[in-house]
Every structure is written in C-alpha cells, then in structure tokens.
Amino acid sequence: MDRRNFLHSSSLMAASVAFSPLSIPLSPKKDKLGVALVGLGYYSTDLLAPALQQTKNCYLAGIVTGTPSKAEQWTKKYNIPAKNVYNYQNFDQIANNPDIDVVYVVLPPSMHREYVIRAAKAGKHVWVEKPMAMTERECQDMIDACRSNKRSLAVGYRLHHDPNTQEYVKMLRDGAIGKIQMVNCSAGYFDARTTHWKQKKELGGGVMYDMGVYVLQGARLATGEEPISVTAQQFTNRPDIYKNGLDETTMAQLVFPSGARAAVQTSFGMNMNNLHVVGNKGSLRIEPYSAYSGVKGVGPGGKVIDHPYEVPRQQAMQMDDDAAAIMASKPMLVPGEEGLRDIRIVEAIYKAAQSGKTVTL
Ligand code: NAD
C-alpha cells in the first residue's frame, strides 16, 4: 500500500474526517500551493523553509515578519518577490495576493488565535503550529473563523504524517498487543534559555503547552480514546525561572473510558523521548518518539519499526499531505479539532496540578 493510500485508510484519517469541513476548491486550480510563513524564528528558519524546498505540492511563496533585515535575507536566499513580503501591520493585505494560498502561523502560541483568524478572514487556508492556542475557547474561535470563511485549518502535528507513527498506530488498532492497558510517554529536553517566550507564561510558555502536547498525543494515539479524568503534579529544579504557574516539569496520569491508564511526563529540564504501550497480549516501545530525524521502535515479536528519512523530510511530508488535501478539497489529516482536544486536556492538567485534585473531562 503506498503512503497516500495508507493515510486515507488509517485510523488517524478516520478520526479527522468526522470533524473537518471540506474546503472550497481553489480558483483558478493550481498544482502547487503558495505558502507564506508567519514568524521567521527557529522553526521556520531551520525546518520549515528548508522543507519547503523539498515539497512537491507547495512552495515558499511569501513571508510575514516584523524584522526588515530578515525580510532582506529571506527574499535573497529563497528568491521571494518583494510583493509577497508582509509585516504584522499590513498582513491583512495578503487577501489581495493570489500567490499565497496558505498562511502558516509559526509564532509564539499566545499569538496563534489572532493570526489564524486574520488569515482565514483574508481568505487563506491556514496551518498553525502546536500548541494550537492557549485555551479551548481560543481553539474553537480559530475553528469557527476557518469554517465560516470556508477555509481549511490544519495543526502542525508532524508526527501524524510520519510513516513510523502511522505504522505503530495501525499495529495497535489491529490488535497487535491486544487490549491496551497501560501507556507511558515522555518528552522533554533541557532548555537553557531563561527569557525566551517558552519561559513567559503570557506568551504561551510552560512545558505542558510545549512538549506536553506530544505526550498527550502519545497517550491518545496509543489508546485511540479521549481521557475521562486527569491528575497531575508539577515541579522545578530552577525555581528562579519556573514560578507563578510556569511549569518546568509536569507529570500527569490519565484514565480512559476502556479502563486504560496513561502516565505522561514532560520537561524543560530533562532529555527524554519515548513511548511504551502495554496490552494484554504484548507491548510496543517507540524511542525516539518525536525526533525530527525519525521515529523508531520495536513492536511485538521484535518487529522493528523504522522507515528512515532525513531532516527536514518529516516537515515536508506534513506540508505535502496538507497541500494535497487542500487541492483535492479533502479533510486535513490533523484538523483544528484535533489541536483543540489536546488543549482541553492541557487546561485540565494545569487545573489538576494546581488543585491537587482529580479533574474530570
Ligand atoms: P522562536 O522564538 O524561534 O520564533 C518565534 C518568532 O515569532 C520569531 O521570529 C519572533 O520574532 C516572532 N515574534 C513575533 N512577535 C513576537 C513576540 N511578541 N514575542 C516573541 N516572538 C515574536 O520560536 P519557534 O521555536 O520558532 O516556535 C514558533 C512556533 O513553532 C511555536 O508555536 C512552537 O511551539 C512551534 N514549534 C513547533 C515545532 C514542531 O516540531 N512542530 C518545533 C519548534 C517550534
């Protein structure tokens, strides 16, 4: 089965179909979509722009930046015409630019809602980086804006587009380890920064929003269910930086309707990256679980899960899948509703950690 057919038959796709509005066809019809990156920080510079040099269904057509020197460098490096360069003030004029089909919001999370809504109102399809936004309400506003403007909305969950992730999810759904009973997922790295937005609560900082969405994805993809309750604990070894509700390390325990349980850990103070799923007939281990350079694992009976690729192939696969879906007026593999489900759980986890009580969902 080729990759595209597999995508369409996978349970990831099935989960998305129920929620995603079909976008209206592009006119005139194109065979390659123009993407404008909003926010030219680390992820746009090191991963997305290089990936857009590899993509077949989309290309880097424009940029939105508040820094004139970056505009100059990027236009030269990527041969972007001056008419496709915007700043945060004149961004809404992108509505009049037929070169730009998709706006990809790669800003700090507190800014996602505003730019997704402005892009949808400008008539553009929208991709938004994780975490989708700060609250479930904000996520819903973004979904509503795209729906009412008949535009597609996808969240930049690159792992859903990774063939290794797709393989282990299919194995689990096919019953390879039986009924899922216990999941453990960890994702963290040591972040030495102290004044970045990741260390500022008001800009969307805190690890549960950042790496935390990956461990929730691990638990949700492994079980195929939504949690019904959570408990959580938070701690820090750097209280001078991580204070006033800004978390360095969060641990949470999730209970699922089937009775399956998940323990998840996420941190800006420790390097960790793995998923362990235990069923009544066997187990599966994925490590690394969310690396750019490739997800790898071992399933039951020693079955190796390892479809290799190089950085930034994962990001290219994500954008190619999403561009192809837009051009075919098909649902997004990871629609806004999927990002919202995680943010709903993130909010419950913060509440559980602060109160010390179980929070039901
Ligand atoms: P970054 O700090 O390197 O870049 C942020 C960009 O936003 C910068 O260009 C900055 O100038 C701009 N910006 C505009 N207004 C700002 C403001 N008020 N404060 C701070 N910056 C402002 O961050 P990043 O690591 O590129 O992350 C951007 C987004 O991408 C986040 O949502 C992040 O979670 C996401 N991300 C996703 C992945 C992934 O694997 N999917 C990896 C890294 C980052």
mmCIF file of C-alpha atoms and ligand atoms in Angstrom:
data_model
loop_
_atom_site.group_PDB
_atom_site.id
_atom_site.type_symbol
_atom_site.label_atom_id
_atom_site.label_comp_id
_atom_site.label_asym_id
_atom_site.label_seq_id
_atom_site.Cartn_x
_atom_site.Cartn_y
_atom_site.Cartn_z
ATOM 1 C CA MET A 1 0.000 0.000 0.000
ATOM 2 C CA ASP A 2 1.538 3.372 -0.891
ATOM 3 C CA ARG A 3 1.823 6.152 1.656
ATOM 4 C CA ARG A 4 -1.124 8.186 0.456
ATOM 5 C CA ASN A 5 -3.466 5.188 0.387
ATOM 6 C CA PHE A 6 -2.271 4.228 3.806
ATOM 7 C CA LEU A 7 -3.013 7.720 5.110
ATOM 8 C CA HIS A 8 -6.523 7.533 3.861
ATOM 9 C CA SER A 9 -7.167 4.130 5.315
ATOM 10 C CA SER A 10 -5.545 4.798 8.666
ATOM 11 C CA SER A 11 -7.461 5.444 11.810
ATOM 12 C CA LEU A 12 -5.725 8.824 12.098
ATOM 13 C CA MET A 13 -7.524 9.863 8.970
ATOM 14 C CA ALA A 14 -10.789 8.330 10.073
ATOM 15 C CA ALA A 15 -10.651 10.305 13.319
ATOM 16 C CA SER A 16 -10.235 13.547 11.389
ATOM 17 C CA VAL A 17 -12.907 13.032 8.784
ATOM 18 C CA ALA A 18 -15.793 13.357 11.174
ATOM 19 C CA PHE A 19 -14.792 16.848 12.220
ATOM 20 C CA SER A 20 -13.204 18.667 9.338
ATOM 21 C CA PRO A 21 -15.149 20.919 6.988
ATOM 22 C CA LEU A 22 -14.296 20.480 3.327
ATOM 23 C CA SER A 23 -12.582 23.500 1.905
ATOM 24 C CA ILE A 24 -13.958 25.131 -1.187
ATOM 25 C CA PRO A 25 -11.961 24.459 -4.363
ATOM 26 C CA LEU A 26 -9.256 26.916 -5.320
ATOM 27 C CA SER A 27 -9.895 29.062 -8.304
ATOM 28 C CA PRO A 28 -8.061 29.009 -10.584
ATOM 29 C CA LYS A 29 -6.962 25.416 -9.934
ATOM 30 C CA LYS A 30 -3.267 25.048 -9.080
ATOM 31 C CA ASP A 31 -0.907 22.098 -8.977
ATOM 32 C CA LYS A 32 1.281 23.630 -6.269
ATOM 33 C CA LEU A 33 0.180 25.910 -3.423
ATOM 34 C CA GLY A 34 1.999 29.054 -2.335
ATOM 35 C CA VAL A 35 2.737 29.105 1.393
ATOM 36 C CA ALA A 36 3.514 32.217 3.467
ATOM 37 C CA LEU A 37 5.349 31.635 6.749
ATOM 38 C CA VAL A 38 4.333 33.990 9.562
ATOM 39 C CA GLY A 39 7.138 34.421 12.109
ATOM 40 C CA LEU A 40 10.693 33.681 10.965
ATOM 41 C CA GLY A 41 12.155 32.239 14.159
ATOM 42 C CA TYR A 42 13.907 28.936 14.784
ATOM 43 C CA TYR A 43 11.282 26.553 13.422
ATOM 44 C CA SER A 44 10.581 28.497 10.231
ATOM 45 C CA THR A 45 14.289 29.126 9.593
ATOM 46 C CA ASP A 46 15.780 25.736 10.414
ATOM 47 C CA LEU A 47 12.987 23.329 9.478
ATOM 48 C CA LEU A 48 10.017 24.710 7.526
ATOM 49 C CA ALA A 49 11.776 26.856 4.927
ATOM 50 C CA PRO A 50 14.300 24.078 4.114
ATOM 51 C CA ALA A 51 11.409 21.565 3.988
ATOM 52 C CA LEU A 52 9.541 23.825 1.555
ATOM 53 C CA GLN A 53 12.498 23.384 -0.826
ATOM 54 C CA GLN A 54 11.714 19.635 -0.897
ATOM 55 C CA THR A 55 7.923 19.712 -1.137
ATOM 56 C CA LYS A 56 6.131 18.787 -4.336
ATOM 57 C CA ASN A 57 2.640 20.125 -3.603
ATOM 58 C CA CYS A 58 3.581 23.513 -2.131
ATOM 59 C CA TYR A 59 6.423 26.034 -2.104
ATOM 60 C CA LEU A 60 7.634 29.014 -0.100
ATOM 61 C CA ALA A 61 5.827 31.918 -1.760
ATOM 62 C CA GLY A 62 5.843 34.598 0.916
ATOM 63 C CA ILE A 63 6.873 35.716 4.400
ATOM 64 C CA VAL A 64 5.423 37.769 7.229
ATOM 65 C CA THR A 65 7.996 39.294 9.567
ATOM 66 C CA GLY A 66 8.431 42.287 11.835
ATOM 67 C CA THR A 67 12.178 42.418 11.175
ATOM 68 C CA PRO A 68 13.258 44.188 7.928
ATOM 69 C CA SER A 69 16.742 42.601 7.986
ATOM 70 C CA LYS A 70 15.175 39.114 7.994
ATOM 71 C CA ALA A 71 12.954 40.116 5.054
ATOM 72 C CA GLU A 72 16.068 41.128 3.118
ATOM 73 C CA GLN A 73 17.926 37.877 3.894
ATOM 74 C CA TRP A 74 14.962 35.636 3.125
ATOM 75 C CA THR A 75 13.965 37.305 -0.137
ATOM 76 C CA LYS A 76 17.544 36.854 -1.405
ATOM 77 C CA LYS A 77 18.008 33.322 -0.110
ATOM 78 C CA TYR A 78 14.671 31.978 -1.312
ATOM 79 C CA ASN A 79 14.023 34.238 -4.281
ATOM 80 C CA ILE A 80 10.802 35.652 -2.813
ATOM 81 C CA PRO A 81 9.372 38.646 -4.707
ATOM 82 C CA ALA A 82 9.056 41.879 -2.679
ATOM 83 C CA LYS A 83 5.293 41.933 -3.285
ATOM 84 C CA ASN A 84 4.999 38.718 -1.214
ATOM 85 C CA VAL A 85 6.638 40.180 1.899
ATOM 86 C CA TYR A 86 4.393 41.430 4.702
ATOM 87 C CA ASN A 87 4.797 42.729 8.225
ATOM 88 C CA TYR A 88 2.386 42.357 11.133
ATOM 89 C CA GLN A 89 0.708 45.697 10.348
ATOM 90 C CA ASN A 90 -0.011 45.218 6.644
ATOM 91 C CA PHE A 91 -0.572 41.439 6.935
ATOM 92 C CA ASP A 92 -4.308 41.672 6.140
ATOM 93 C CA GLN A 93 -3.473 42.903 2.620
ATOM 94 C CA ILE A 94 -2.391 39.332 1.894
ATOM 95 C CA ALA A 95 -6.075 38.886 0.983
ATOM 96 C CA ASN A 96 -5.281 40.542 -2.369
ATOM 97 C CA ASN A 97 -2.317 38.310 -3.186
ATOM 98 C CA PRO A 98 -3.186 35.321 -5.412
ATOM 99 C CA ASP A 99 0.349 33.856 -4.977
ATOM 100 C CA ILE A 100 -0.455 32.985 -1.366
ATOM 101 C CA ASP A 101 -2.858 30.087 -0.852
ATOM 102 C CA VAL A 102 -1.842 29.017 2.651
ATOM 103 C CA VAL A 103 -0.735 31.048 5.666
ATOM 104 C CA TYR A 104 1.394 29.032 8.130
ATOM 105 C CA VAL A 105 1.389 30.625 11.610
ATOM 106 C CA VAL A 106 4.717 29.905 13.357
ATOM 107 C CA LEU A 107 4.519 32.453 16.168
ATOM 108 C CA PRO A 108 4.511 32.113 19.979
ATOM 109 C CA PRO A 109 1.293 30.315 20.998
ATOM 110 C CA SER A 110 -0.376 33.381 22.540
ATOM 111 C CA MET A 111 -0.433 34.910 19.028
ATOM 112 C CA HIS A 112 -1.867 31.906 17.173
ATOM 113 C CA ARG A 113 -5.531 32.806 17.599
ATOM 114 C CA GLU A 114 -5.157 36.327 16.232
ATOM 115 C CA TYR A 115 -3.134 35.354 13.150
ATOM 116 C CA VAL A 116 -5.211 32.298 12.286
ATOM 117 C CA ILE A 117 -8.377 34.389 12.365
ATOM 118 C CA ARG A 118 -6.802 37.217 10.334
ATOM 119 C CA ALA A 119 -5.558 34.685 7.756
ATOM 120 C CA ALA A 120 -8.971 33.000 7.471
ATOM 121 C CA LYS A 121 -10.652 36.378 7.060
ATOM 122 C CA ALA A 122 -8.132 37.149 4.306
ATOM 123 C CA GLY A 123 -9.486 34.049 2.524
ATOM 124 C CA LYS A 124 -6.387 31.894 3.024
ATOM 125 C CA HIS A 125 -6.150 28.279 4.146
ATOM 126 C CA VAL A 126 -4.358 28.100 7.468
ATOM 127 C CA TRP A 127 -1.732 25.890 9.059
ATOM 128 C CA VAL A 128 -0.879 26.637 12.671
ATOM 129 C CA GLU A 129 1.956 25.360 14.795
ATOM 130 C CA LYS A 130 1.481 23.451 18.022
ATOM 131 C CA PRO A 131 0.270 24.099 20.680
ATOM 132 C CA MET A 132 -2.781 25.266 18.757
ATOM 133 C CA ALA A 133 -3.607 28.041 21.265
ATOM 134 C CA MET A 134 -3.800 28.767 24.982
ATOM 135 C CA THR A 135 -7.381 27.719 25.699
ATOM 136 C CA GLU A 136 -10.127 25.526 24.295
ATOM 137 C CA ARG A 137 -12.136 28.718 23.668
ATOM 138 C CA GLU A 138 -9.353 30.185 21.519
ATOM 139 C CA CYS A 139 -9.109 26.926 19.549
ATOM 140 C CA GLN A 140 -12.854 26.979 18.931
ATOM 141 C CA ASP A 141 -12.685 30.623 17.738
ATOM 142 C CA MET A 142 -9.987 29.617 15.231
ATOM 143 C CA ILE A 143 -12.015 26.623 14.005
ATOM 144 C CA ASP A 144 -15.120 28.780 13.663
ATOM 145 C CA ALA A 145 -13.258 31.504 11.725
ATOM 146 C CA CYS A 146 -11.901 28.973 9.213
ATOM 147 C CA ARG A 147 -15.242 27.243 8.886
ATOM 148 C CA SER A 148 -17.194 30.459 8.303
ATOM 149 C CA ASN A 149 -14.672 31.570 5.677
ATOM 150 C CA LYS A 150 -14.731 28.071 4.114
ATOM 151 C CA ARG A 151 -11.010 27.602 4.598
ATOM 152 C CA SER A 152 -9.087 24.521 5.778
ATOM 153 C CA LEU A 153 -7.323 24.572 9.127
ATOM 154 C CA ALA A 154 -4.508 22.138 9.965
ATOM 155 C CA VAL A 155 -2.337 21.886 13.068
ATOM 156 C CA GLY A 156 1.394 21.273 12.551
ATOM 157 C CA TYR A 157 1.456 17.871 14.247
ATOM 158 C CA ARG A 158 4.254 16.491 12.083
ATOM 159 C CA LEU A 159 4.211 13.055 13.767
ATOM 160 C CA HIS A 160 0.808 12.195 12.314
ATOM 161 C CA HIS A 161 2.455 12.387 8.888
ATOM 162 C CA ASP A 162 5.395 10.196 9.868
ATOM 163 C CA PRO A 163 5.257 6.659 8.385
ATOM 164 C CA ASN A 164 6.615 5.124 11.603
ATOM 165 C CA THR A 165 3.908 6.759 13.722
ATOM 166 C CA GLN A 166 1.326 5.613 11.205
ATOM 167 C CA GLU A 167 2.705 2.065 11.319
ATOM 168 C CA TYR A 168 2.621 1.678 15.100
ATOM 169 C CA VAL A 169 -0.842 3.252 15.375
ATOM 170 C CA LYS A 170 -2.105 0.788 12.769
ATOM 171 C CA MET A 171 -0.477 -2.118 14.629
ATOM 172 C CA LEU A 172 -2.179 -1.047 17.841
ATOM 173 C CA ARG A 173 -5.567 -0.600 16.159
ATOM 174 C CA ASP A 174 -5.196 -4.003 14.505
ATOM 175 C CA GLY A 175 -4.821 -5.564 17.948
ATOM 176 C CA ALA A 176 -1.114 -6.459 17.717
ATOM 177 C CA ILE A 177 -0.704 -6.220 21.506
ATOM 178 C CA GLY A 178 -4.320 -6.895 22.444
ATOM 179 C CA LYS A 179 -6.373 -4.613 24.628
ATOM 180 C CA ILE A 180 -4.368 -1.538 25.620
ATOM 181 C CA GLN A 181 -3.927 -1.395 29.377
ATOM 182 C CA MET A 182 -1.097 0.997 30.163
ATOM 183 C CA VAL A 183 0.775 3.752 28.348
ATOM 184 C CA ASN A 184 3.855 5.660 29.404
ATOM 185 C CA CYS A 185 5.042 8.619 27.334
ATOM 186 C CA SER A 186 7.876 11.077 27.987
ATOM 187 C CA ALA A 187 9.050 14.076 26.001
ATOM 188 C CA GLY A 188 11.490 16.652 27.249
ATOM 189 C CA TYR A 189 14.756 18.440 26.642
ATOM 190 C CA PHE A 190 16.992 20.729 28.643
ATOM 191 C CA ASP A 191 16.110 24.298 27.704
ATOM 192 C CA ALA A 192 18.914 26.578 28.851
ATOM 193 C CA ARG A 193 17.036 29.744 27.888
ATOM 194 C CA THR A 194 15.615 31.951 30.614
ATOM 195 C CA THR A 195 13.933 34.867 28.837
ATOM 196 C CA HIS A 196 12.514 33.195 25.709
ATOM 197 C CA TRP A 197 8.701 33.068 25.245
ATOM 198 C CA LYS A 198 8.847 29.431 26.433
ATOM 199 C CA GLN A 199 9.726 30.894 29.841
ATOM 200 C CA LYS A 200 6.971 33.540 29.708
ATOM 201 C CA LYS A 201 3.521 32.380 30.705
ATOM 202 C CA GLU A 202 1.713 35.244 28.949
ATOM 203 C CA LEU A 203 3.272 34.340 25.573
ATOM 204 C CA GLY A 204 2.334 30.673 25.825
ATOM 205 C CA GLY A 205 5.301 29.391 27.828
ATOM 206 C CA GLY A 206 5.327 26.399 30.149
ATOM 207 C CA VAL A 207 6.273 22.860 29.203
ATOM 208 C CA MET A 208 2.791 21.332 29.309
ATOM 209 C CA TYR A 209 1.769 23.535 26.380
ATOM 210 C CA ASP A 210 5.011 22.960 24.528
ATOM 211 C CA MET A 211 6.348 19.380 24.759
ATOM 212 C CA GLY A 212 3.235 18.426 26.709
ATOM 213 C CA VAL A 213 1.068 18.136 23.622
ATOM 214 C CA TYR A 214 3.395 15.400 22.322
ATOM 215 C CA VAL A 215 2.913 13.186 25.370
ATOM 216 C CA LEU A 216 -0.850 13.689 25.195
ATOM 217 C CA GLN A 217 -0.679 12.676 21.548
ATOM 218 C CA GLY A 218 1.257 9.563 22.598
ATOM 219 C CA ALA A 219 -1.431 8.569 25.069
ATOM 220 C CA ARG A 220 -4.317 9.391 22.721
ATOM 221 C CA LEU A 221 -2.793 7.733 19.647
ATOM 222 C CA ALA A 222 -1.893 4.628 21.655
ATOM 223 C CA THR A 223 -5.334 4.164 23.204
ATOM 224 C CA GLY A 224 -7.455 5.693 20.415
ATOM 225 C CA GLU A 225 -9.544 7.214 23.178
ATOM 226 C CA GLU A 226 -10.119 10.536 24.932
ATOM 227 C CA PRO A 227 -9.286 10.672 28.661
ATOM 228 C CA ILE A 228 -12.136 10.986 31.143
ATOM 229 C CA SER A 229 -10.077 12.214 34.088
ATOM 230 C CA VAL A 230 -6.623 13.507 34.955
ATOM 231 C CA THR A 231 -4.428 14.026 37.987
ATOM 232 C CA ALA A 232 -1.146 15.943 37.727
ATOM 233 C CA GLN A 233 1.938 17.154 39.571
ATOM 234 C CA GLN A 234 4.461 19.839 38.667
ATOM 235 C CA PHE A 235 7.957 20.551 39.991
ATOM 236 C CA THR A 236 11.057 22.513 39.098
ATOM 237 C CA ASN A 237 14.766 22.455 39.848
ATOM 238 C CA ARG A 238 15.067 26.089 38.702
ATOM 239 C CA PRO A 239 12.523 27.977 40.839
ATOM 240 C CA ASP A 240 14.088 31.329 39.917
ATOM 241 C CA ILE A 241 12.898 30.788 36.298
ATOM 242 C CA TYR A 242 9.880 28.493 36.646
ATOM 243 C CA LYS A 243 7.484 30.262 39.006
ATOM 244 C CA ASN A 244 3.981 31.770 39.133
ATOM 245 C CA GLY A 245 2.361 28.848 37.334
ATOM 246 C CA LEU A 246 5.073 28.461 34.682
ATOM 247 C CA ASP A 247 5.976 24.752 34.685
ATOM 248 C CA GLU A 248 9.400 23.229 34.053
ATOM 249 C CA THR A 249 8.283 19.610 34.591
ATOM 250 C CA THR A 250 4.760 18.197 34.543
ATOM 251 C CA MET A 251 3.689 14.627 35.240
ATOM 252 C CA ALA A 252 0.095 13.567 34.654
ATOM 253 C CA GLN A 253 -1.995 10.432 34.929
ATOM 254 C CA LEU A 254 -4.896 9.903 32.531
ATOM 255 C CA VAL A 255 -7.798 7.470 32.773
ATOM 256 C CA PHE A 256 -9.563 6.346 29.570
ATOM 257 C CA PRO A 257 -13.116 5.016 29.132
ATOM 258 C CA SER A 258 -11.867 1.447 28.419
ATOM 259 C CA GLY A 259 -10.036 1.460 31.745
ATOM 260 C CA ALA A 260 -6.629 2.032 30.097
ATOM 261 C CA ARG A 261 -4.299 4.317 32.058
ATOM 262 C CA ALA A 262 -1.522 6.594 30.877
ATOM 263 C CA ALA A 263 1.336 8.210 32.768
ATOM 264 C CA VAL A 264 2.927 11.101 30.896
ATOM 265 C CA GLN A 265 5.972 13.223 31.716
ATOM 266 C CA THR A 266 7.218 16.365 30.039
ATOM 267 C CA SER A 267 10.081 18.677 30.936
ATOM 268 C CA PHE A 268 12.267 21.657 30.002
ATOM 269 C CA GLY A 269 14.827 20.286 32.485
ATOM 270 C CA MET A 270 15.475 16.728 31.253
ATOM 271 C CA ASN A 271 16.150 14.934 27.995
ATOM 272 C CA MET A 272 13.632 12.124 27.449
ATOM 273 C CA ASN A 273 11.686 10.896 24.423
ATOM 274 C CA ASN A 274 9.841 7.600 24.429
ATOM 275 C CA LEU A 275 6.510 5.816 24.313
ATOM 276 C CA HIS A 276 5.783 2.431 25.902
ATOM 277 C CA VAL A 277 2.413 0.784 25.322
ATOM 278 C CA VAL A 278 1.370 -2.358 27.192
ATOM 279 C CA GLY A 279 -1.549 -4.520 26.118
ATOM 280 C CA ASN A 280 -2.885 -7.820 27.454
ATOM 281 C CA LYS A 281 -1.035 -9.714 24.688
ATOM 282 C CA GLY A 282 2.239 -7.829 24.367
ATOM 283 C CA SER A 283 3.925 -4.451 24.314
ATOM 284 C CA LEU A 284 5.444 -1.871 21.993
ATOM 285 C CA ARG A 285 8.285 0.573 22.543
ATOM 286 C CA ILE A 286 8.988 3.703 20.500
ATOM 287 C CA GLU A 287 12.249 5.595 21.010
ATOM 288 C CA PRO A 288 12.871 8.229 19.832
ATOM 289 C CA TYR A 289 9.199 9.005 19.869
ATOM 290 C CA SER A 290 9.092 12.515 18.410
ATOM 291 C CA ALA A 291 12.526 13.221 16.865
ATOM 292 C CA TYR A 292 12.776 15.168 13.601
ATOM 293 C CA SER A 293 15.332 12.639 12.380
ATOM 294 C CA GLY A 294 12.942 9.697 12.555
ATOM 295 C CA VAL A 295 10.625 7.873 14.903
ATOM 296 C CA LYS A 296 11.834 4.321 15.630
ATOM 297 C CA GLY A 297 10.517 1.419 17.627
ATOM 298 C CA VAL A 298 10.067 -2.257 18.325
ATOM 299 C CA GLY A 299 6.679 -3.939 18.287
ATOM 300 C CA PRO A 300 5.592 -7.383 19.478
ATOM 301 C CA GLY A 301 7.788 -10.315 18.427
ATOM 302 C CA GLY A 302 10.720 -7.946 17.915
ATOM 303 C CA LYS A 303 9.126 -6.309 14.840
ATOM 304 C CA VAL A 304 11.278 -3.287 14.024
ATOM 305 C CA ILE A 305 9.507 -0.042 13.110
ATOM 306 C CA ASP A 306 11.998 2.077 11.205
ATOM 307 C CA HIS A 307 11.227 3.825 7.935
ATOM 308 C CA PRO A 308 14.281 6.073 7.714
ATOM 309 C CA TYR A 309 14.367 9.634 6.391
ATOM 310 C CA GLU A 310 16.457 12.718 6.834
ATOM 311 C CA VAL A 311 15.710 16.100 8.405
ATOM 312 C CA PRO A 312 13.544 18.002 7.342
ATOM 313 C CA ARG A 313 11.651 15.248 5.481
ATOM 314 C CA GLN A 314 9.016 14.956 8.250
ATOM 315 C CA GLN A 315 8.010 18.610 7.856
ATOM 316 C CA ALA A 316 7.998 18.210 4.057
ATOM 317 C CA MET A 317 5.692 15.171 4.294
ATOM 318 C CA GLN A 318 3.360 17.125 6.580
ATOM 319 C CA MET A 319 3.107 20.124 4.251
ATOM 320 C CA ASP A 320 2.820 17.971 1.124
ATOM 321 C CA ASP A 321 -0.009 15.933 2.677
ATOM 322 C CA ASP A 322 -1.849 19.063 3.784
ATOM 323 C CA ALA A 323 -1.388 20.865 0.450
ATOM 324 C CA ALA A 324 -2.591 17.785 -1.461
ATOM 325 C CA ALA A 325 -5.675 17.553 0.749
ATOM 326 C CA ILE A 326 -6.500 21.240 0.154
ATOM 327 C CA MET A 327 -6.108 20.886 -3.614
ATOM 328 C CA ALA A 328 -8.360 17.810 -3.601
ATOM 329 C CA SER A 329 -10.903 19.534 -1.281
ATOM 330 C CA LYS A 330 -10.343 16.748 1.242
ATOM 331 C CA PRO A 331 -10.246 16.977 5.035
ATOM 332 C CA MET A 332 -6.993 17.770 6.794
ATOM 333 C CA LEU A 333 -5.240 14.809 8.424
ATOM 334 C CA VAL A 334 -4.867 16.933 11.581
ATOM 335 C CA PRO A 335 -7.725 19.443 11.636
ATOM 336 C CA GLY A 336 -8.185 22.176 14.230
ATOM 337 C CA GLU A 337 -10.486 19.911 16.229
ATOM 338 C CA GLU A 338 -7.531 17.614 16.923
ATOM 339 C CA GLY A 339 -5.459 20.502 18.328
ATOM 340 C CA LEU A 340 -8.432 21.586 20.445
ATOM 341 C CA ARG A 341 -8.744 18.121 22.041
ATOM 342 C CA ASP A 342 -5.185 18.373 23.346
ATOM 343 C CA ILE A 343 -5.570 21.925 24.654
ATOM 344 C CA ARG A 344 -8.679 20.874 26.532
ATOM 345 C CA ILE A 345 -6.604 18.203 28.306
ATOM 346 C CA VAL A 346 -3.694 20.630 28.863
ATOM 347 C CA GLU A 347 -6.073 23.009 30.640
ATOM 348 C CA ALA A 348 -7.405 20.156 32.802
ATOM 349 C CA ILE A 349 -3.843 19.106 33.693
ATOM 350 C CA TYR A 350 -2.895 22.621 34.854
ATOM 351 C CA LYS A 351 -6.084 22.704 36.929
ATOM 352 C CA ALA A 352 -5.356 19.274 38.431
ATOM 353 C CA ALA A 353 -1.760 20.217 39.265
ATOM 354 C CA GLN A 354 -2.800 23.471 40.917
ATOM 355 C CA SER A 355 -5.677 21.985 42.916
ATOM 356 C CA GLY A 356 -4.100 18.613 43.715
ATOM 357 C CA LYS A 357 -7.458 17.087 42.784
ATOM 358 C CA THR A 358 -8.720 14.793 40.045
ATOM 359 C CA VAL A 359 -10.220 16.797 37.163
ATOM 360 C CA THR A 360 -12.906 15.091 35.095
ATOM 361 C CA LEU A 361 -13.240 15.820 31.406
HETATM 362 P P1 NAD B 1 11.079 31.411 18.016
HETATM 363 O O1 NAD B 1 11.090 32.195 19.280
HETATM 364 O O2 NAD B 1 12.376 30.915 17.498
HETATM 365 O O3 NAD B 1 10.350 32.227 16.863
HETATM 366 C C1 NAD B 1 9.189 32.968 17.109
HETATM 367 C C2 NAD B 1 9.034 34.023 16.034
HETATM 368 O O4 NAD B 1 7.931 34.847 16.377
HETATM 369 C C3 NAD B 1 10.263 34.946 15.923
HETATM 370 O O5 NAD B 1 10.547 35.178 14.573
HETATM 371 C C4 NAD B 1 9.798 36.228 16.580
HETATM 372 O O6 NAD B 1 10.434 37.376 16.053
HETATM 373 C C5 NAD B 1 8.307 36.214 16.248
HETATM 374 N N1 NAD B 1 7.523 37.054 17.161
HETATM 375 C C6 NAD B 1 6.598 37.950 16.759
HETATM 376 N N2 NAD B 1 6.075 38.584 17.822
HETATM 377 C C7 NAD B 1 6.676 38.065 18.916
HETATM 378 C C8 NAD B 1 6.551 38.331 20.307
HETATM 379 N N3 NAD B 1 5.681 39.225 20.799
HETATM 380 N N4 NAD B 1 7.337 37.630 21.157
HETATM 381 C C9 NAD B 1 8.200 36.696 20.712
HETATM 382 N N5 NAD B 1 8.360 36.401 19.382
HETATM 383 C C10 NAD B 1 7.598 37.092 18.496
HETATM 384 O O7 NAD B 1 10.069 30.199 18.282
HETATM 385 P P2 NAD B 1 9.948 28.828 17.485
HETATM 386 O O8 NAD B 1 10.726 27.792 18.225
HETATM 387 O O9 NAD B 1 10.229 29.066 16.051
HETATM 388 O O10 NAD B 1 8.403 28.483 17.718
HETATM 389 C C11 NAD B 1 7.373 29.077 16.957
HETATM 390 C C12 NAD B 1 6.170 28.124 16.955
HETATM 391 O O11 NAD B 1 6.565 26.900 16.357
HETATM 392 C C13 NAD B 1 5.646 27.752 18.339
HETATM 393 O O12 NAD B 1 4.261 27.547 18.296
HETATM 394 C C14 NAD B 1 6.354 26.439 18.627
HETATM 395 O O13 NAD B 1 5.700 25.616 19.571
HETATM 396 C C15 NAD B 1 6.343 25.826 17.254
HETATM 397 N N6 NAD B 1 7.380 24.806 17.063
HETATM 398 C C16 NAD B 1 6.997 23.596 16.582
HETATM 399 C C17 NAD B 1 7.912 22.608 16.410
HETATM 400 C C18 NAD B 1 7.465 21.283 15.853
HETATM 401 O O14 NAD B 1 8.241 20.337 15.898
HETATM 402 N N7 NAD B 1 6.267 21.183 15.318
HETATM 403 C C19 NAD B 1 9.266 22.823 16.725
HETATM 404 C C20 NAD B 1 9.627 24.084 17.191
HETATM 405 C C21 NAD B 1 8.687 25.075 17.366
#
